[in-house]
Coordinates of C-alpha atoms and ligand atoms in Angstrom, one line a residue:
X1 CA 10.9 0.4 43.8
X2 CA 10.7 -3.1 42.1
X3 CA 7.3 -4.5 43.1
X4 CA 6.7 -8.4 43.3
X5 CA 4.6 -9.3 40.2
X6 CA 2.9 -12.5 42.1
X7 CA 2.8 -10.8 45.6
X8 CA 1.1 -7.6 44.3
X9 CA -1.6 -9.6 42.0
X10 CA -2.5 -11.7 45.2
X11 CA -3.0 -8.1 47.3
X12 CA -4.9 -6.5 44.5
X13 CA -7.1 -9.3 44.2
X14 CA -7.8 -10.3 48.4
X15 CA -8.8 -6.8 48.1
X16 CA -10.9 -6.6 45.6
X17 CA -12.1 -10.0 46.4
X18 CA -13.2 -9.5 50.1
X19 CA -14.7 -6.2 49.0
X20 CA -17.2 -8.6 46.8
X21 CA -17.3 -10.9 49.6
X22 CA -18.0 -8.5 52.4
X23 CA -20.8 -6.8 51.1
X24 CA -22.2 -9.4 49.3
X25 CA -21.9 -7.9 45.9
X26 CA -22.6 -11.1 43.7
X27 CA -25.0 -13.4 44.8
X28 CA -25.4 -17.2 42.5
X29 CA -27.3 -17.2 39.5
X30 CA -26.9 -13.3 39.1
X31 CA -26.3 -11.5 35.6
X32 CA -23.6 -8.5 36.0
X33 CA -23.6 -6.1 33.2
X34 CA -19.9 -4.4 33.7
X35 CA -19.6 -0.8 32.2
X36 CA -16.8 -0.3 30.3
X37 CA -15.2 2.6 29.0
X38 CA -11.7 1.1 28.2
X39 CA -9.8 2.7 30.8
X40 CA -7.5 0.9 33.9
X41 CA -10.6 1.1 36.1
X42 CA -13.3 -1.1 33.8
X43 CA -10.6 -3.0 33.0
X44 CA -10.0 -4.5 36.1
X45 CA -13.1 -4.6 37.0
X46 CA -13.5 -6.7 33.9
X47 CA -10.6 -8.8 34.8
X48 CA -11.1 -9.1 38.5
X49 CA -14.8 -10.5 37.6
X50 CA -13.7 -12.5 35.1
X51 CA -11.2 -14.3 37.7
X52 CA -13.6 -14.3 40.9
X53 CA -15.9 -16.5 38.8
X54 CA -12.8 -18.7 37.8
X55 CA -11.5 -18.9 41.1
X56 CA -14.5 -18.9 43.7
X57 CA -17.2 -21.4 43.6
X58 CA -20.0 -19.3 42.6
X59 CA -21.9 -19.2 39.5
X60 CA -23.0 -16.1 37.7
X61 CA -23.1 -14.6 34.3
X62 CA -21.1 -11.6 33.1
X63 CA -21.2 -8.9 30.1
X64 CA -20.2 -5.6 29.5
X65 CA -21.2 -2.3 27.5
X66 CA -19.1 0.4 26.4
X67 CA -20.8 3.8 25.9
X68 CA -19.6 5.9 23.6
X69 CA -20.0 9.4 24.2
X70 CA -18.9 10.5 20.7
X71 CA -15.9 12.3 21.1
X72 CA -14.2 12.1 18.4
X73 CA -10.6 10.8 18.4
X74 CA -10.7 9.9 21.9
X75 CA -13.4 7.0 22.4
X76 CA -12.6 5.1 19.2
X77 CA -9.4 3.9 20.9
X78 CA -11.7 3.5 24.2
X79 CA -13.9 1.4 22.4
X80 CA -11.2 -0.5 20.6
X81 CA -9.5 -1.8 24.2
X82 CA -13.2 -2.3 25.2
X83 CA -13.1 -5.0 22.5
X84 CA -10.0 -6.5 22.9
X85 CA -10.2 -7.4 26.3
X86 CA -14.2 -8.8 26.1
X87 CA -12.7 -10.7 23.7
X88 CA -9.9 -12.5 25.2
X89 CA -12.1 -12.3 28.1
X90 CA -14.5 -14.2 26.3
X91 CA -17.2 -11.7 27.2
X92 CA -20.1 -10.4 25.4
X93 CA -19.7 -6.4 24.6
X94 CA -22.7 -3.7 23.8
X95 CA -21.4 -0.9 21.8
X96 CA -24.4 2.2 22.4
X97 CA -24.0 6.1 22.0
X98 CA -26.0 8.8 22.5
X99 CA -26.2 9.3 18.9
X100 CA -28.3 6.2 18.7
X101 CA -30.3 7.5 21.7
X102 CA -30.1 11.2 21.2
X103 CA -29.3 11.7 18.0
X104 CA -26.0 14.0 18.9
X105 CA -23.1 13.3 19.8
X106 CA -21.1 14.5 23.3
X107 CA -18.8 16.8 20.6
X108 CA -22.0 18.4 19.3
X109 CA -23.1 19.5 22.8
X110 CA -20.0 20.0 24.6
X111 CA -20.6 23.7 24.9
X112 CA -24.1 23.4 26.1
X113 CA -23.4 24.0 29.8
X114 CA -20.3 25.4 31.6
X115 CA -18.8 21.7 32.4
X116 CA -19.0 18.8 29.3
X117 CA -19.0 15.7 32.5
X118 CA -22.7 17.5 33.7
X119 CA -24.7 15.8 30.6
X120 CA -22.0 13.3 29.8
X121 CA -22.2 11.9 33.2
X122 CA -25.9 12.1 33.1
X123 CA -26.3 10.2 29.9
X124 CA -24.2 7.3 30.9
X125 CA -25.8 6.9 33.9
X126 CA -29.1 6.8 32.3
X127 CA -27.7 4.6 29.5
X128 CA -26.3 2.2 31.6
X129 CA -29.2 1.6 33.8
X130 CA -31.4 1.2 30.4
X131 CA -29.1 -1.0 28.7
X132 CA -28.6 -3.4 32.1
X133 CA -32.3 -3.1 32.5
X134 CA -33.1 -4.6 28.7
X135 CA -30.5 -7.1 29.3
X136 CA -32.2 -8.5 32.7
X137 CA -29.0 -7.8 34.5
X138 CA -29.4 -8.1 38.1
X139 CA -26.3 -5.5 38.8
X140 CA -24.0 -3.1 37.2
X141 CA -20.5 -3.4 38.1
X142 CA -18.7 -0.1 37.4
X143 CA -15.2 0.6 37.7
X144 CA -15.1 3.1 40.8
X145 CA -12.0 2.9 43.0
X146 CA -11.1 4.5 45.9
X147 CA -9.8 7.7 44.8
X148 CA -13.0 8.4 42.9
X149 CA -15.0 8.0 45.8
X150 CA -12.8 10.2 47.8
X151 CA -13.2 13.0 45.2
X152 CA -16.9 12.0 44.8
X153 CA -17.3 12.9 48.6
X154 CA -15.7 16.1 49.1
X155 CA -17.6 17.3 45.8
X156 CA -20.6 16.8 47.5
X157 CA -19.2 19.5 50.3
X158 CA -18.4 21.7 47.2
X159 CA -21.5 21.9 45.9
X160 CA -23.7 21.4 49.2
X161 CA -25.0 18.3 48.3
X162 CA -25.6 16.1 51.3
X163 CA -28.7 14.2 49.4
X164 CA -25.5 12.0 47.5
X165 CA -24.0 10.8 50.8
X166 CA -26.3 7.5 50.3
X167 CA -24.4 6.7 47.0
X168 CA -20.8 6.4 49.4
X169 CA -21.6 2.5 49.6
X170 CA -19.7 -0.2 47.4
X171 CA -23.8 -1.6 47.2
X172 CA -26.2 1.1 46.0
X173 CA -29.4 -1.4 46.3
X174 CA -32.5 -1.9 44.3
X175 CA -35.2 1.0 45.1
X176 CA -37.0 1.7 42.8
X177 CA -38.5 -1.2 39.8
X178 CA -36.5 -0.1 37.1
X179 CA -33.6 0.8 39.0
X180 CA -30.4 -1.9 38.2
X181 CA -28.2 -1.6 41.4
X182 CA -24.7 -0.3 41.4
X183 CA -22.0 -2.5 42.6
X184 CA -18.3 -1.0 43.3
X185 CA -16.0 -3.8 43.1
X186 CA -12.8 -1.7 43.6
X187 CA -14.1 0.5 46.4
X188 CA -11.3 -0.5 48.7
X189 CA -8.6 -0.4 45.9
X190 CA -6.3 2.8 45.8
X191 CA -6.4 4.3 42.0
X192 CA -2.2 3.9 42.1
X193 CA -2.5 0.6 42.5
X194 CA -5.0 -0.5 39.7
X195 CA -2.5 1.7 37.5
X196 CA 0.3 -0.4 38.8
X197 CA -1.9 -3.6 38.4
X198 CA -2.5 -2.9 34.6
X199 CA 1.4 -2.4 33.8
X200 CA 2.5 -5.2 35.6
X201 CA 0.1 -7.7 33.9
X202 CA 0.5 -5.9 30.8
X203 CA -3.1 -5.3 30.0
X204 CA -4.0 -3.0 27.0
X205 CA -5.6 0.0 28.3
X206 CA -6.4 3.2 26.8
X207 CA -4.5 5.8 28.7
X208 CA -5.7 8.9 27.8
X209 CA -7.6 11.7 29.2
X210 CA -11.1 12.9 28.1
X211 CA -9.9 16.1 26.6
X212 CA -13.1 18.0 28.3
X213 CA -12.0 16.3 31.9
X214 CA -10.8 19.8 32.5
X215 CA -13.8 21.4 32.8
X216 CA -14.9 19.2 35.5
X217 CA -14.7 20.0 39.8
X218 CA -13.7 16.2 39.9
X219 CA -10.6 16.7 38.1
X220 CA -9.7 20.1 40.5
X221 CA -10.6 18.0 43.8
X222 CA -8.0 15.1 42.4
X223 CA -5.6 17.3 41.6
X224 CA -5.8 18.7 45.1
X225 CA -5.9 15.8 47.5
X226 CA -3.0 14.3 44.8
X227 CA -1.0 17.6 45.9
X228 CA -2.3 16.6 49.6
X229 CA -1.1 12.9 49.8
X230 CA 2.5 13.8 48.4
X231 CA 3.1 16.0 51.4
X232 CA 1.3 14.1 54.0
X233 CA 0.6 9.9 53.1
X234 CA -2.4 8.7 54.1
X235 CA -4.6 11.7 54.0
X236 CA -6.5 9.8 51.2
X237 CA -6.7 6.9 53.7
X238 CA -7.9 8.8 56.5
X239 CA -10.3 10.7 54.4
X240 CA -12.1 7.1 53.1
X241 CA -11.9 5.5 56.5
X242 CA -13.6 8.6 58.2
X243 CA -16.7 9.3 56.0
X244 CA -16.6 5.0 55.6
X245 CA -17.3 5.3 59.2
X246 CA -19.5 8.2 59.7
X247 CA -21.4 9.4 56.2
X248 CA -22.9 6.4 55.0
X249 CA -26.8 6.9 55.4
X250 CA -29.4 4.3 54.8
X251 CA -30.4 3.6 51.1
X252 CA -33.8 2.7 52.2
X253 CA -34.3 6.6 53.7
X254 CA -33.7 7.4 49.8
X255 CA -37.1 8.0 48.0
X256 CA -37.3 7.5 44.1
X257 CA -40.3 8.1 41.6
X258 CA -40.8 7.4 37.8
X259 CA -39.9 10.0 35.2
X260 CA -43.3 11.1 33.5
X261 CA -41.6 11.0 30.2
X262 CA -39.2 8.1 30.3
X263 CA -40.0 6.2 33.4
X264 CA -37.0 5.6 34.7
X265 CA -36.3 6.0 38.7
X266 CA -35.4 9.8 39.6
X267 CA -35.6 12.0 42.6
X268 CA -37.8 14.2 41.0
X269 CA -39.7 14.7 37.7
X270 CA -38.6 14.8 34.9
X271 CA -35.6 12.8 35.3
X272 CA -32.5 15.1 34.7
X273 CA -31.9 13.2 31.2
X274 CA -35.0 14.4 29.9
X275 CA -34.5 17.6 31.8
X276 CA -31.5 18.3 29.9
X277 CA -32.6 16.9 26.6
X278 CA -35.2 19.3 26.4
X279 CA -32.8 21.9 27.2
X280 CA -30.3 21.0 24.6
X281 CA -32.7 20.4 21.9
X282 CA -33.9 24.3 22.4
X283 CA -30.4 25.3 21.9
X284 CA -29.5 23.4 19.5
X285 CA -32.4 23.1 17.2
X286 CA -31.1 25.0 14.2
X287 CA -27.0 23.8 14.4
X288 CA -26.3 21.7 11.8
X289 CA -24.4 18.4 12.4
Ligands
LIG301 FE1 -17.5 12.4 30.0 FE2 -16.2 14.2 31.5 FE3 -15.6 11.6 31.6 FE4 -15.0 13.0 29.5 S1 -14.1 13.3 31.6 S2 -15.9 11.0 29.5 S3 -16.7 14.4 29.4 S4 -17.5 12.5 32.3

């Protein structure tokens, strides 16, 4: 099917655009820290930023960080479209890893628990929210699209999780001091199409996948629901418009509290970064790196 290159950039970015607008993810004045991994997601993010501020007649400030894991022979090229695209972008990048924070790297660990994403996710998480936080940001953007938050949602079934139903919101506000809210600028967007997007444009991505992506649920549940929507179209649809529509709970029924070691916001102390450092560091003490 040849797709219309103008036609399809105009669709990709109404949507992405009246998902901003909406919800009111970008007020005047703001400073939006974008994570960026180097992948089609944080790239259009990136881009579709980027152009909102050309194109719209509001004012705000824009950078990005790339965390790097350290997984060797996978991030470096990551980090390297990171780069490239800041740059043309003319967009200030943070480079940070958990070696700078932890002192090992995601390859030294990866064996720790039964799935690598657990910590990985964990440590990014609680890196981004540091990083933004030292940088004054106002918001992180992050490059979630629609199929993520799909899978996100019928993980939370998997592992009986109801608590992360709150977090199904293109806006995850400010509730806690030293919590930098979460905006999703491609919540509405379908992954295929931000794939499509990228090649069309030809914007350099890295392509690749995580080689420990397979030990995660996430990448079972996609696999699944991409079996799903190949014999019946839409299901992914339906599945986004009916927990859009009947799972979103109130962020303000959400309480968080300050990590005794770290202080940064949690559910519970210790946070679960510090949980799991001190869990790594007893089995790791004695491995040399
Ligand atoms: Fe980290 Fe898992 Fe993503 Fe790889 S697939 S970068 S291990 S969360």
């Amino acid at each position: 099917m040849k797709i219309e290159k103008t036609s399809f950039n105009n669709y990709v970015e109404k949507n992405v655009f009246d998902t901003i607008g909406n919800y009111k993810l970008i007020k005047p004045k703001e400073k939006i820290m974008i994570g960026v991994s180097g992948g089609k997601d944080s790239i259009l993010t990136l881009h579709m930023l980027h152009n909102y501020r050309l194109k719209n007649d509001i004012e705000f400030d824009i950078e990005a960080v790339c965390i790097d894991e350290g997984i060797k022979g996978y991030r470096e090229k990551g980090i390297e479209t990171a780069k490239d695209n800041c740059k043309k972008l003319k967009i200030p990048l943070t480079v940070y890893s958990f070696k700078n924070e932890w002192n090992y790297d995601l390859d030294d660990i990866y064996d720790v628990y039964k799935s690598t994403c657990m910590p990985c996710g964990v440590y990014r998480r609680y890196l981004l929210n540091k990083i933004s936080n030292s940088h004054d940001c106002d918001k992180i953007a992050t490059g979630h699209n629609m199929d993520d938050e799909i899978q996100s949602f019928l993980m939370t079934f998997a592992r009986n999780d109801q608590n992360k139903f709150p977090k199904f919101s293109p806006i995850l506000e400010k509730i806690h001091e030293n919590m930098v809210p979460r905006i999703k600028p491609l919540w509405k967007l379908p992954e295929k199409d931000v794939g499509i997007w990228c090649v069309i444009n030809d914007i350099p991505i890295h392509n690749e996948e995580c080689p420990y992506s397979v030990t995660s649920l996430r990448s079972d549940v996609k696999l699944m629901l991409n079996k799903i929507e190949e014999k019946k179209k839409k299901t992914k649809e339906n599945i986004f418009k009916s927990f859009e529509k009947t799972f979103q709970i109130k962020q303000e029924n959400v309480n968080l509290s300050s990590c005794e070691y770290c202080g940064q916001p949690t559910a519970k102390s210790p946070c679960k970064a510090c949980e799991i450092t001190e869990e790594i560091n007893n089995i790791i003490t004695g491995r040399q790196f």
